């Protein structure tokens, strides 16, 4: 990629993340075609909260073994690749390189096919479009983008609750007629394209004024929204959030998990929260990408 012609106010950076212990859900269900969506959501959706446009992604896939003549895991690798291509299209980025390594017992897990997957993203931004949080103002609407699943966070607490309730083979249990592990495997929604369109990306025309973005991952709303608000010194009043998913509520019940702990661990239905003086415009863009959104509150003075 040639970057010699970029404007003088161009910025670039790298971001890194991984899929965490959500991989165990794939191992328990032998389904691996959605894991890349979690991976891309973690790196690309983290980038856009700065007002950056993700461009290139590379990853490192460490596996226990790719199998041998008697036990090949090529079908699982094909599943990972299918998701990899789909997630790249969803995030509108190019996959430029990567590494697949067999490292034996250094990787372990539930099934014979174990792996760990991490990625890096290269993003570009224009200085005058970067989102720092300093522009967040009292009275800004807080628009949430709905998330139906856990994303790739808080799965250790979920697994602990399920094991205590259903035992070691908890992935075989059902809740309301649905397999619990497959419900938890629900792929992360990738918000990247919608957010880039809202603030205009590197070269495009902005469609909404965005003052701050909180990506609700580990630490939940208390940590991530507080981080967005900290530069401006403002607070937030949230009065109408999206409901947590059924499986989150079930996990709370069987694991005896308090609301405080749940909201500090899981997204509880909000994958992103945007501070904007133009909520209708932001929500119109979200609707174009079939993302449910709504005003859940507003920025307050404290």
Coordinates of C-alpha atoms in Angstrom, one line a residue:
X1 CA 0.0 0.0 0.0
X2 CA 1.4 3.4 -1.0
X3 CA 0.8 6.1 1.6
X4 CA 3.0 8.8 0.1
X5 CA 0.1 10.9 -1.2
X6 CA -1.8 11.2 2.1
X7 CA -2.6 14.7 3.4
X8 CA -0.3 16.3 6.0
X9 CA -2.9 15.9 8.7
X10 CA -3.0 12.1 8.3
X11 CA -2.5 9.8 11.3
X12 CA -2.0 6.1 11.4
X13 CA -1.7 3.5 14.2
X14 CA -2.0 -0.2 14.9
X15 CA -4.5 -1.9 17.2
X16 CA -4.3 -5.5 18.5
X17 CA -6.8 -7.8 20.2
X18 CA -8.0 -11.4 20.3
X19 CA -11.0 -13.6 20.8
X20 CA -10.4 -14.6 24.4
X21 CA -12.1 -17.7 25.8
X22 CA -15.0 -17.5 23.4
X23 CA -13.0 -19.9 21.3
X24 CA -14.1 -22.7 23.8
X25 CA -17.6 -22.3 22.5
X26 CA -16.4 -23.2 19.0
X27 CA -14.5 -26.2 20.4
X28 CA -17.5 -27.4 22.3
X29 CA -20.0 -27.1 19.4
X30 CA -17.4 -27.9 16.6
X31 CA -18.6 -24.6 14.9
X32 CA -15.9 -22.2 14.0
X33 CA -17.4 -20.2 11.1
X34 CA -18.4 -17.2 13.3
X35 CA -15.3 -16.7 15.4
X36 CA -13.7 -14.3 12.9
X37 CA -16.6 -11.9 13.5
X38 CA -15.6 -11.7 17.1
X39 CA -12.0 -11.1 16.2
X40 CA -12.8 -8.3 13.7
X41 CA -15.3 -6.7 16.0
X42 CA -12.6 -6.5 18.8
X43 CA -9.9 -4.8 16.6
X44 CA -12.0 -2.8 14.0
X45 CA -14.7 -1.5 16.3
X46 CA -12.0 -0.4 18.8
X47 CA -10.4 1.6 16.0
X48 CA -13.5 3.5 14.9
X49 CA -14.1 4.9 18.4
X50 CA -11.1 7.2 17.7
X51 CA -12.6 8.4 14.5
X52 CA -10.3 6.2 12.5
X53 CA -11.0 4.1 9.5
X54 CA -9.6 0.5 9.7
X55 CA -7.9 -0.6 6.4
X56 CA -5.7 -3.6 6.8
X57 CA -5.9 -6.7 9.1
X58 CA -3.4 -9.5 9.8
X59 CA -3.7 -12.3 12.3
X60 CA -1.8 -15.0 14.1
X61 CA -3.6 -18.4 14.4
X62 CA -1.9 -20.7 16.9
X63 CA -3.3 -24.3 16.8
X64 CA -2.4 -27.3 18.8
X65 CA -2.4 -29.4 15.7
X66 CA -3.7 -29.4 12.1
X67 CA -4.1 -33.1 12.4
X68 CA -2.4 -36.0 10.6
X69 CA -3.4 -38.5 8.0
X70 CA -5.8 -40.2 10.4
X71 CA -7.3 -37.1 12.0
X72 CA -7.3 -34.0 9.8
X73 CA -8.8 -30.8 11.0
X74 CA -8.9 -29.2 7.6
X75 CA -12.7 -28.8 7.8
X76 CA -12.4 -26.7 10.9
X77 CA -9.8 -24.6 9.2
X78 CA -12.2 -24.1 6.3
X79 CA -14.8 -22.9 8.7
X80 CA -12.4 -20.4 10.2
X81 CA -11.5 -19.2 6.7
X82 CA -15.1 -18.8 5.7
X83 CA -15.7 -16.6 8.7
X84 CA -12.5 -14.7 8.0
X85 CA -13.6 -13.6 4.5
X86 CA -17.1 -12.8 5.7
X87 CA -16.0 -10.7 8.6
X88 CA -13.5 -8.8 6.4
X89 CA -16.3 -7.9 4.1
X90 CA -18.5 -6.8 7.0
X91 CA -15.7 -4.6 8.4
X92 CA -14.7 -3.3 4.9
X93 CA -11.0 -4.1 5.4
X94 CA -8.4 -6.1 3.5
X95 CA -6.6 -9.1 4.9
X96 CA -3.0 -8.6 4.0
X97 CA -1.0 -11.3 5.8
X98 CA -1.0 -13.7 8.7
X99 CA 0.5 -16.7 10.4
X100 CA -0.7 -20.2 11.1
X101 CA 1.5 -22.1 13.6
X102 CA 1.2 -25.6 15.1
X103 CA 2.6 -25.3 18.6
X104 CA 1.5 -28.5 20.2
X105 CA 0.7 -28.6 23.9
X106 CA 1.3 -24.9 24.3
X107 CA -2.3 -24.6 23.2
X108 CA -5.0 -26.7 24.9
X109 CA -8.7 -26.6 25.5
X110 CA -11.9 -28.6 25.4
X111 CA -11.5 -30.7 22.2
X112 CA -8.6 -32.1 20.3
X113 CA -8.7 -29.1 17.9
X114 CA -7.6 -26.2 20.0
X115 CA -6.5 -22.7 18.9
X116 CA -5.9 -19.1 19.9
X117 CA -6.5 -16.3 17.4
X118 CA -5.3 -12.7 17.6
X119 CA -5.2 -9.9 15.1
X120 CA -3.7 -6.5 14.4
X121 CA -5.4 -3.7 12.4
X122 CA -3.8 -0.8 10.7
X123 CA -6.0 2.3 10.7
X124 CA -5.8 5.8 9.2
X125 CA -7.4 9.0 10.4
X126 CA -7.6 12.7 9.7
X127 CA -6.5 14.9 12.7
X128 CA -9.6 17.1 12.4
X129 CA -11.9 14.1 12.5
X130 CA -10.4 12.2 15.4
X131 CA -12.8 11.5 18.3
X132 CA -11.2 12.2 21.6
X133 CA -14.1 12.7 23.9
X134 CA -13.2 16.4 24.7
X135 CA -16.1 17.5 22.5
X136 CA -18.7 15.6 24.5
X137 CA -21.2 18.1 25.8
X138 CA -24.0 18.2 28.4
X139 CA -27.3 17.5 26.6
X140 CA -25.7 15.2 23.9
X141 CA -27.9 12.2 23.2
X142 CA -26.5 8.8 24.1
X143 CA -27.4 6.5 21.2
X144 CA -26.9 2.8 21.8
X145 CA -26.3 0.2 19.0
X146 CA -27.9 -3.1 20.0
X147 CA -25.9 -6.3 20.6
X148 CA -27.7 -9.6 20.8
X149 CA -24.8 -11.6 22.2
X150 CA -21.9 -11.5 24.6
X151 CA -19.5 -10.2 21.9
X152 CA -16.1 -11.6 23.0
X153 CA -16.1 -10.5 26.6
X154 CA -17.1 -12.0 29.9
X155 CA -17.3 -15.6 28.7
X156 CA -15.3 -16.8 31.7
X157 CA -18.1 -15.7 34.1
X158 CA -20.7 -17.1 31.7
X159 CA -18.9 -20.5 31.6
X160 CA -18.6 -20.6 35.4
X161 CA -22.3 -20.0 35.8
X162 CA -23.2 -22.7 33.2
X163 CA -20.8 -25.2 34.8
X164 CA -22.3 -24.7 38.2
X165 CA -25.8 -25.2 36.9
X166 CA -25.4 -27.9 34.3
X167 CA -22.0 -29.6 35.0
X168 CA -18.9 -30.2 32.8
X169 CA -21.0 -30.9 29.7
X170 CA -23.0 -27.7 30.0
X171 CA -22.8 -27.1 26.3
X172 CA -25.3 -29.9 25.8
X173 CA -28.0 -28.2 27.9
X174 CA -30.8 -26.3 26.4
X175 CA -32.7 -23.1 27.5
X176 CA -36.1 -22.4 26.1
X177 CA -35.6 -25.1 23.5
X178 CA -32.2 -23.7 22.3
X179 CA -28.8 -25.1 22.8
X180 CA -27.0 -22.9 25.3
X181 CA -23.5 -23.1 23.8
X182 CA -24.8 -22.2 20.3
X183 CA -26.8 -19.3 21.8
X184 CA -23.6 -18.0 23.4
X185 CA -21.7 -18.4 20.2
X186 CA -23.8 -15.7 18.6
X187 CA -21.2 -13.7 16.5
X188 CA -20.3 -10.1 17.5
X189 CA -22.0 -7.5 15.5
X190 CA -19.4 -5.5 13.5
X191 CA -20.3 -1.8 13.7
X192 CA -17.3 -0.5 11.7
X193 CA -18.9 0.4 8.4
X194 CA -21.8 2.2 10.1
X195 CA -19.6 4.2 12.4
X196 CA -17.2 5.2 9.6
X197 CA -20.1 6.4 7.5
X198 CA -21.4 8.5 10.5
X199 CA -18.2 10.5 11.0
X200 CA -17.2 10.3 7.3
X201 CA -14.1 8.1 7.5
X202 CA -10.9 9.3 6.0
X203 CA -12.3 11.0 2.8
X204 CA -16.1 10.7 3.0
X205 CA -18.7 13.2 3.9
X206 CA -19.9 13.1 7.6
X207 CA -23.5 12.1 8.0
X208 CA -23.8 12.9 11.8
X209 CA -21.8 14.9 14.4
X210 CA -20.2 12.4 16.7
X211 CA -18.6 13.7 19.9
X212 CA -17.7 10.4 21.6
X213 CA -17.8 6.7 21.1
X214 CA -17.7 3.9 23.8
X215 CA -17.2 0.4 22.6
X216 CA -18.8 -1.7 25.3
X217 CA -16.4 -4.6 25.8
X218 CA -14.6 -5.8 29.0
X219 CA -15.6 -3.6 31.9
X220 CA -19.0 -3.0 30.5
X221 CA -20.9 0.3 30.5
X222 CA -19.4 1.6 33.8
X223 CA -15.8 1.4 32.5
X224 CA -16.2 2.1 28.8
X225 CA -18.7 4.9 29.0
X226 CA -16.8 6.5 31.9
X227 CA -13.7 6.4 29.7
X228 CA -15.5 8.2 26.9
X229 CA -16.8 10.8 29.3
X230 CA -13.6 11.4 31.3
X231 CA -11.9 13.9 28.9
X232 CA -15.0 16.3 29.1
X233 CA -15.6 15.8 32.8
X234 CA -19.3 15.0 32.2
X235 CA -21.6 12.3 33.4
X236 CA -24.5 10.4 32.0
X237 CA -28.2 9.7 32.7
X238 CA -29.3 6.4 31.2
X239 CA -33.0 5.8 31.4
X240 CA -34.0 3.4 28.6
X241 CA -31.2 0.9 27.7
X242 CA -31.7 -2.1 25.5
X243 CA -32.7 -5.2 27.4
X244 CA -29.9 -7.8 28.0
X245 CA -30.2 -11.0 26.0
X246 CA -32.2 -13.9 27.4
X247 CA -29.0 -15.9 27.9
X248 CA -27.4 -13.1 30.0
X249 CA -30.5 -12.9 32.2
X250 CA -30.4 -16.7 32.6
X251 CA -26.7 -16.6 33.4
X252 CA -27.4 -14.0 36.1
X253 CA -30.1 -16.1 37.6
X254 CA -28.4 -19.4 37.8
X255 CA -25.0 -17.9 38.7
X256 CA -26.5 -15.6 41.3
X257 CA -24.8 -12.7 39.6
X258 CA -25.7 -9.2 40.7
X259 CA -26.8 -6.5 38.3
X260 CA -23.6 -4.5 39.4
X261 CA -21.3 -7.4 38.5
X262 CA -23.2 -8.2 35.3
X263 CA -23.0 -4.6 34.0
X264 CA -19.3 -4.5 34.8
X265 CA -18.7 -7.7 32.9
X266 CA -21.1 -7.9 29.9
X267 CA -22.4 -5.4 27.4
X268 CA -26.0 -6.1 28.6
X269 CA -27.5 -5.3 25.2
X270 CA -25.5 -2.3 24.1
X271 CA -22.5 -3.0 21.8
X272 CA -21.6 0.7 21.3
X273 CA -22.8 4.0 22.9
X274 CA -22.4 7.2 20.8
X275 CA -22.5 10.7 22.2
X276 CA -24.1 13.0 19.5
X277 CA -26.1 16.2 19.2
X278 CA -27.7 14.6 16.1
X279 CA -29.2 11.3 17.2
X280 CA -31.7 11.1 14.4
X281 CA -28.9 11.3 11.8
X282 CA -26.8 8.7 13.6
X283 CA -29.7 6.3 14.0
X284 CA -30.6 6.7 10.3
X285 CA -27.1 5.5 9.3
X286 CA -27.5 2.6 11.7
X287 CA -30.8 1.6 10.1
X288 CA -29.1 1.5 6.7
X289 CA -26.9 -1.3 8.1
X290 CA -29.8 -3.1 9.8
X291 CA -28.5 -2.2 13.2
X292 CA -31.1 -1.5 15.9
X293 CA -30.4 1.7 17.7
X294 CA -32.2 4.1 20.1
X295 CA -31.6 7.0 22.4
X296 CA -30.9 5.5 25.9
X297 CA -30.1 8.7 27.7
X298 CA -28.1 11.9 27.6
X299 CA -24.9 13.4 28.8
X300 CA -25.3 15.2 32.1
X301 CA -23.1 17.7 33.9
X302 CA -21.9 15.2 36.5

